[in-house]
CSV table of C-alpha atoms and ligand atoms in Angstrom, one decimal:
chain,number,residue,atom,x,y,z
Z,1,MET,CA,-20.7,5.4,4.9
Z,2,LEU,CA,-18.0,4.6,2.4
Z,3,GLU,CA,-16.9,0.9,2.7
Z,4,LEU,CA,-13.4,-0.2,1.7
Z,5,HIS,CA,-12.9,-3.9,0.8
Z,6,GLN,CA,-9.4,-4.7,1.4
Z,7,PHE,CA,-6.6,-7.1,2.2
Z,8,ARG,CA,-5.1,-5.2,5.3
Z,9,HIS,CA,-1.3,-5.7,4.1
Z,10,SER,CA,-2.0,-4.9,0.6
Z,11,ALA,CA,0.0,-1.8,-0.3
Z,12,PHE,CA,-2.7,-0.7,-2.8
Z,13,CYS,CA,-5.2,-0.9,0.0
Z,14,LEU,CA,-2.9,1.2,2.1
Z,15,LYS,CA,-2.6,3.8,-0.6
Z,16,VAL,CA,-6.4,4.2,-0.5
Z,17,ARG,CA,-6.6,4.3,3.3
Z,18,MET,CA,-3.9,7.1,3.2
Z,19,THR,CA,-5.9,9.0,0.7
Z,20,LEU,CA,-9.1,8.5,2.7
Z,21,HIS,CA,-7.4,9.8,5.9
Z,22,ALA,CA,-5.8,12.8,4.0
Z,23,LYS,CA,-9.2,13.8,2.8
Z,24,ASP,CA,-10.7,13.2,6.2
Z,25,LEU,CA,-13.3,10.9,4.9
Z,26,SER,CA,-14.9,8.4,7.2
Z,27,PHE,CA,-15.0,4.9,6.1
Z,28,ARG,CA,-15.5,1.1,7.1
Z,29,GLU,CA,-13.0,-1.6,6.4
Z,30,VAL,CA,-14.2,-4.9,5.1
Z,31,GLU,CA,-11.5,-7.3,5.2
Z,32,VAL,CA,-11.6,-9.9,2.4
Z,33,THR,CA,-10.5,-13.3,2.9
Z,34,PRO,CA,-7.9,-14.1,0.0
Z,35,GLY,CA,-9.5,-16.9,-2.3
Z,36,LEU,CA,-13.0,-17.5,-1.1
Z,37,GLY,CA,-13.8,-13.8,0.1
Z,38,GLN,CA,-12.9,-12.7,-3.5
Z,39,LEU,CA,-15.9,-14.3,-4.9
Z,40,SER,CA,-18.0,-11.6,-3.3
Z,41,VAL,CA,-15.5,-8.8,-4.5
Z,42,PHE,CA,-16.0,-10.4,-8.2
Z,43,ARG,CA,-19.8,-10.4,-7.7
Z,44,MET,CA,-19.6,-6.7,-6.5
Z,45,SER,CA,-17.2,-5.3,-8.9
Z,46,GLY,CA,-16.6,-7.6,-11.9
Z,47,GLN,CA,-13.1,-8.4,-11.1
Z,48,ARG,CA,-11.5,-10.1,-8.1
Z,49,GLN,CA,-8.7,-7.8,-7.0
Z,50,VAL,CA,-8.9,-5.4,-3.9
Z,51,PRO,CA,-9.0,-2.5,-3.0
Z,52,VAL,CA,-12.8,-2.0,-4.0
Z,53,LEU,CA,-14.7,1.2,-2.7
Z,54,VAL,CA,-18.5,1.0,-2.3
Z,55,ASP,CA,-20.2,4.2,-1.9
Z,56,GLY,CA,-24.0,3.6,-2.0
Z,57,ASP,CA,-24.7,1.9,-5.2
Z,58,GLN,CA,-21.5,3.0,-6.8
Z,59,VAL,CA,-18.5,0.6,-6.9
Z,60,PHE,CA,-15.1,1.4,-7.8
Z,61,ALA,CA,-12.1,-1.1,-8.5
Z,62,ASP,CA,-8.5,-0.3,-8.7
Z,63,SER,CA,-6.6,2.0,-6.3
Z,64,SER,CA,-5.8,4.9,-8.8
Z,65,ALA,CA,-9.4,4.9,-9.9
Z,66,ILE,CA,-10.7,5.0,-6.4
Z,67,CYS,CA,-8.3,7.9,-5.6
Z,68,ARG,CA,-9.5,9.8,-8.5
Z,69,TYR,CA,-13.1,9.3,-7.4
Z,70,LEU,CA,-12.3,10.4,-3.8
Z,71,GLU,CA,-10.5,13.6,-5.4
Z,72,THR,CA,-13.9,14.6,-7.0
Z,73,LEU,CA,-15.9,13.3,-3.8
Z,74,ARG,CA,-13.7,15.8,-1.5
Z,75,PRO,CA,-11.5,18.0,-3.9
Z,76,GLU,CA,-9.8,19.5,-0.7
Z,77,PRO,CA,-7.0,19.0,0.1
Z,78,ALA,CA,-6.1,18.5,-3.7
Z,79,LEU,CA,-4.0,15.3,-4.0
Z,80,LEU,CA,-3.6,16.1,-7.9
Z,81,PRO,CA,-1.8,19.5,-8.6
Z,82,SER,CA,-3.8,21.8,-10.9
Z,83,ASP,CA,-0.3,22.8,-12.5
Z,84,PRO,CA,-0.3,20.5,-15.7
Z,85,LEU,CA,3.6,19.6,-15.4
Z,86,GLN,CA,3.1,18.8,-11.7
Z,87,ARG,CA,0.3,16.8,-12.5
Z,88,ALA,CA,1.9,14.8,-15.0
Z,89,GLN,CA,4.7,14.1,-12.6
Z,90,VAL,CA,2.5,12.9,-9.8
Z,91,GLU,CA,0.6,10.6,-12.4
Z,92,LEU,CA,4.2,9.2,-13.6
Z,93,ILE,CA,5.3,8.6,-10.1
Z,94,GLU,CA,2.1,6.9,-9.1
Z,95,ASP,CA,2.1,4.9,-12.1
Z,96,TRP,CA,5.8,3.8,-11.6
Z,97,ALA,CA,5.0,3.0,-8.0
Z,98,ASP,CA,1.9,1.0,-8.7
Z,99,THR,CA,3.6,-0.9,-11.5
Z,100,THR,CA,7.5,-1.2,-11.4
Z,101,LEU,CA,8.1,-0.4,-7.7
Z,102,ALA,CA,5.1,-2.7,-6.8
Z,103,ALA,CA,6.3,-5.7,-8.7
Z,104,SER,CA,9.8,-5.4,-7.2
Z,105,THR,CA,8.5,-5.1,-3.5
Z,106,ARG,CA,6.3,-7.8,-3.9
Z,107,ALA,CA,9.0,-10.1,-5.2
Z,108,ALA,CA,11.2,-9.1,-2.5
Z,109,LEU,CA,8.6,-9.7,0.1
Z,110,LEU,CA,7.6,-13.2,-1.5
Z,111,GLN,CA,11.2,-14.2,-1.2
Z,112,ALA,CA,11.6,-13.1,2.5
Z,113,ALA,CA,8.3,-14.7,3.2
Z,114,ALA,CA,9.4,-17.9,1.7
Z,115,ASP,CA,12.6,-18.0,3.9
Z,116,ASP,CA,10.9,-16.9,7.2
Z,117,GLY,CA,7.9,-18.7,8.7
Z,118,GLN,CA,7.3,-16.1,11.2
Z,119,LEU,CA,6.9,-13.5,8.7
Z,120,ARG,CA,4.5,-15.9,6.5
Z,121,LEU,CA,2.4,-16.2,9.8
Z,122,ALA,CA,2.3,-12.5,10.7
Z,123,LEU,CA,0.9,-11.8,6.9
Z,124,LEU,CA,-2.0,-14.1,7.3
Z,125,PRO,CA,-5.3,-12.3,7.8
Z,126,ASP,CA,-6.1,-11.9,11.5
Z,127,ASP,CA,-9.5,-13.5,11.5
Z,128,LEU,CA,-8.0,-16.8,9.9
Z,129,PRO,CA,-9.2,-19.6,12.1
Z,130,ALA,CA,-6.5,-20.9,14.5
Z,131,PRO,CA,-6.4,-24.4,13.1
Z,132,LEU,CA,-5.9,-23.2,9.7
Z,133,ARG,CA,-3.0,-20.8,11.0
Z,134,GLN,CA,-1.4,-23.8,12.6
Z,135,VAL,CA,-1.5,-25.6,9.3
Z,136,MET,CA,-0.2,-22.6,7.3
Z,137,SER,CA,2.7,-22.1,10.0
Z,138,GLY,CA,3.8,-25.6,9.4
Z,139,VAL,CA,3.9,-25.6,5.7
Z,140,PRO,CA,7.3,-24.9,4.2
Z,141,GLY,CA,7.6,-21.6,2.3
Z,142,GLY,CA,9.1,-22.8,-0.7
Z,143,TRP,CA,5.7,-22.8,-2.6
Z,144,LEU,CA,5.6,-19.1,-2.2
Z,145,SER,CA,8.2,-18.5,-4.8
Z,146,THR,CA,6.1,-20.2,-7.4
Z,147,LEU,CA,3.4,-17.2,-6.7
Z,148,GLY,CA,5.7,-14.7,-8.8
Z,149,ASP,CA,9.1,-13.8,-9.9
Z,150,LEU,CA,11.7,-13.6,-7.2
Z,151,LEU,CA,13.6,-10.4,-7.1
Z,152,GLY,CA,16.6,-10.5,-9.7
Z,153,GLN,CA,19.9,-8.8,-8.9
Z,154,GLU,CA,19.2,-6.2,-11.7
Z,155,GLN,CA,15.8,-5.4,-10.4
Z,156,ARG,CA,16.9,-4.9,-6.9
Z,157,ALA,CA,19.7,-2.6,-8.1
Z,158,SER,CA,17.3,-0.6,-10.2
Z,159,MET,CA,14.7,-0.3,-7.2
Z,160,LEU,CA,17.5,0.9,-5.0
Z,161,SER,CA,18.9,3.4,-7.3
Z,162,SER,CA,15.2,4.9,-7.9
Z,163,LEU,CA,14.5,4.9,-4.2
Z,164,THR,CA,17.7,6.4,-3.4
Z,165,ALA,CA,17.0,9.3,-5.9
Z,166,LEU,CA,13.7,9.9,-4.5
Z,167,ALA,CA,15.0,9.9,-0.8
Z,168,GLU,CA,17.6,12.5,-1.9
Z,169,GLY,CA,14.7,14.6,-3.6
Z,170,LEU,CA,12.8,14.4,-0.4
Z,171,ASP,CA,15.5,15.8,1.7
Z,172,GLN,CA,14.8,19.2,0.3
Z,173,ASN,CA,11.0,19.7,1.3
Z,174,GLY,CA,9.5,16.4,2.3
Z,175,TYR,CA,7.3,15.9,-0.8
Z,176,LEU,CA,8.1,14.2,-3.9
Z,177,VAL,CA,6.4,16.8,-6.2
Z,178,GLY,CA,6.1,20.5,-5.3
Z,179,ASN,CA,5.7,21.5,-1.7
Z,180,LYS,CA,2.5,19.9,-0.9
Z,181,LEU,CA,1.1,16.3,-0.4
Z,182,THR,CA,0.2,14.5,-3.5
Z,183,LEU,CA,-1.0,11.0,-4.7
Z,184,ALA,CA,2.8,10.6,-5.8
Z,185,ASP,CA,3.7,10.5,-2.0
Z,186,LEU,CA,1.0,8.3,-1.0
Z,187,ALA,CA,1.5,5.7,-3.8
Z,188,VAL,CA,5.5,5.4,-3.0
Z,189,ALA,CA,4.7,5.4,0.7
Z,190,ALA,CA,2.4,2.6,0.6
Z,191,GLN,CA,4.5,0.4,-1.6
Z,192,LEU,CA,7.4,0.9,0.7
Z,193,SER,CA,5.3,-0.9,3.4
Z,194,LEU,CA,6.2,-4.2,1.6
Z,195,LEU,CA,9.9,-3.7,2.4
Z,196,ARG,CA,9.4,-2.5,5.9
Z,197,PHE,CA,6.0,-2.6,7.6
Z,198,PRO,CA,4.6,0.4,9.2
Z,199,SER,CA,3.1,0.9,12.6
Z,200,SER,CA,-0.3,0.6,11.2
Z,201,SER,CA,0.2,-2.9,10.1
Z,202,GLY,CA,0.0,-4.0,13.8
Z,203,ASP,CA,2.5,-5.4,16.2
Z,204,ALA,CA,3.2,-8.7,14.4
Z,205,LEU,CA,4.6,-6.8,11.5
Z,206,ALA,CA,5.5,-3.2,12.3
Z,207,GLY,CA,9.3,-2.6,11.8
Z,208,ARG,CA,9.7,-6.0,10.1
Z,209,GLY,CA,10.1,-6.7,6.6
Z,210,VAL,CA,12.6,-7.9,3.9
Z,211,PRO,CA,16.1,-8.4,5.4
Z,212,GLY,CA,18.8,-6.4,3.5
Z,213,LEU,CA,16.3,-3.9,2.2
Z,214,SER,CA,14.3,-2.9,5.6
Z,215,ASP,CA,17.6,-2.4,7.2
Z,216,HIS,CA,19.6,-0.9,4.1
Z,217,PRO,CA,21.3,2.3,5.1
Z,218,ARG,CA,20.3,4.2,1.9
Z,219,LEU,CA,16.6,3.5,2.5
Z,220,GLN,CA,16.3,4.6,6.3
Z,221,SER,CA,15.5,8.2,5.4
Z,222,LEU,CA,12.6,7.0,3.2
Z,223,PHE,CA,11.2,4.8,5.7
Z,224,HIS,CA,11.3,7.5,8.4
Z,225,TRP,CA,9.5,9.8,5.9
Z,226,ARG,CA,6.9,7.3,5.3
Z,227,ASP,CA,6.3,6.7,9.0
Z,228,GLN,CA,6.0,10.3,9.6
Z,229,LEU,CA,3.6,10.8,6.8
Z,230,GLU,CA,1.4,7.8,8.1
Z,231,ALA,CA,1.5,9.6,11.6
Z,232,GLN,CA,0.5,12.9,10.4
Z,233,LEU,CA,-2.6,11.5,8.3
Z,234,ASN,CA,-3.6,9.3,11.1
Z,235,GLN,CA,-3.6,12.2,13.7
Z,236,ARG,CA,-5.8,14.3,11.2
Z,237,ASP,CA,-8.8,12.1,12.3
Z,238,PRO,CA,-8.3,9.3,14.7
Z,239,ALA,CA,-12.0,8.4,14.8
Z,240,ALA,CA,-12.2,8.2,10.9
Z,241,THR,CA,-12.1,4.5,10.7
Z,242,GLU,CA,-14.9,2.4,12.1
N,1,GSH,N1,-3.9,-2.1,-10.2
N,1,GSH,C1,-4.8,-2.5,-8.8
N,1,GSH,C2,-3.8,-3.8,-8.2
N,1,GSH,C3,-4.5,-4.4,-7.1
N,1,GSH,C4,-3.7,-5.7,-6.6
N,1,GSH,O1,-2.9,-6.1,-7.1
N,1,GSH,N2,-4.4,-6.3,-5.7
N,1,GSH,C5,-4.0,-7.6,-5.0
N,1,GSH,C6,-3.8,-7.3,-3.5
N,1,GSH,S1,-2.4,-6.4,-3.4
N,1,GSH,C7,-5.1,-8.5,-5.2
N,1,GSH,O2,-6.3,-8.4,-5.0
N,1,GSH,N3,-4.5,-9.8,-5.4
N,1,GSH,C8,-5.4,-11.0,-5.4
N,1,GSH,C9,-5.8,-11.4,-6.9
N,1,GSH,O3,-5.1,-11.0,-7.7
N,1,GSH,O4,-6.4,-12.6,-7.0
N,1,GSH,C10,-4.9,-1.4,-8.0
N,1,GSH,O5,-4.1,-0.4,-8.2
N,1,GSH,O6,-5.7,-1.5,-7.1
């Protein structure tokens, strides 16, 4: 059984879960506790970030590397087109989503969480002991803004402009590249989760997100697309996740 070591609310981990669902692969989720839990991730994979996928004695880190392993493990349905130009387009969009878009959505979420204690609480791991939860909920959020850059005006405008262009492209056939689901769709859909959490994030987070972006009129069709994509993938094999 494949094992996915993850932070439940990480967009990179969602990208891998969506890929596993798209390929109808069964897997077990192992929730990693930020900080201490990353020691075992390091021991296992030689680096401390999640997602990490374990398949028997093989260990893979990095969502893009994991998705490529899954593509060889289960080639159908192919998430990387065989047409060279389309494949290049998918890889470019995936890379943009995992870097530029991810940096912007992370900064936007950090900013929102710094301002909103309820959101901070909802983002904590479900299995965090109650006393620690209580302590965390009482801590002012200002320290979060030291964790990374806050979203600048220019970065926000550039993200909105790219996402609007993607939304307009999607209106035509429902996929970002060609007329089939690819890793480009999954990488973008996953990063959108930090702006507006999907239903798979659980009741505390579903529909919530970054004020001003989660409810932005130009992004609504994109969130709707993401929700439909997720519903379609989860329907494929509801029993896939143990
Ligand atoms: N390029 C990596 C990025 C993974 C990543 O940024 N993981 C974050 C969670 S979203 C993490 O593990 N952060 C903890 C840390 O850096 O210590 C991928 O695509 O998997």
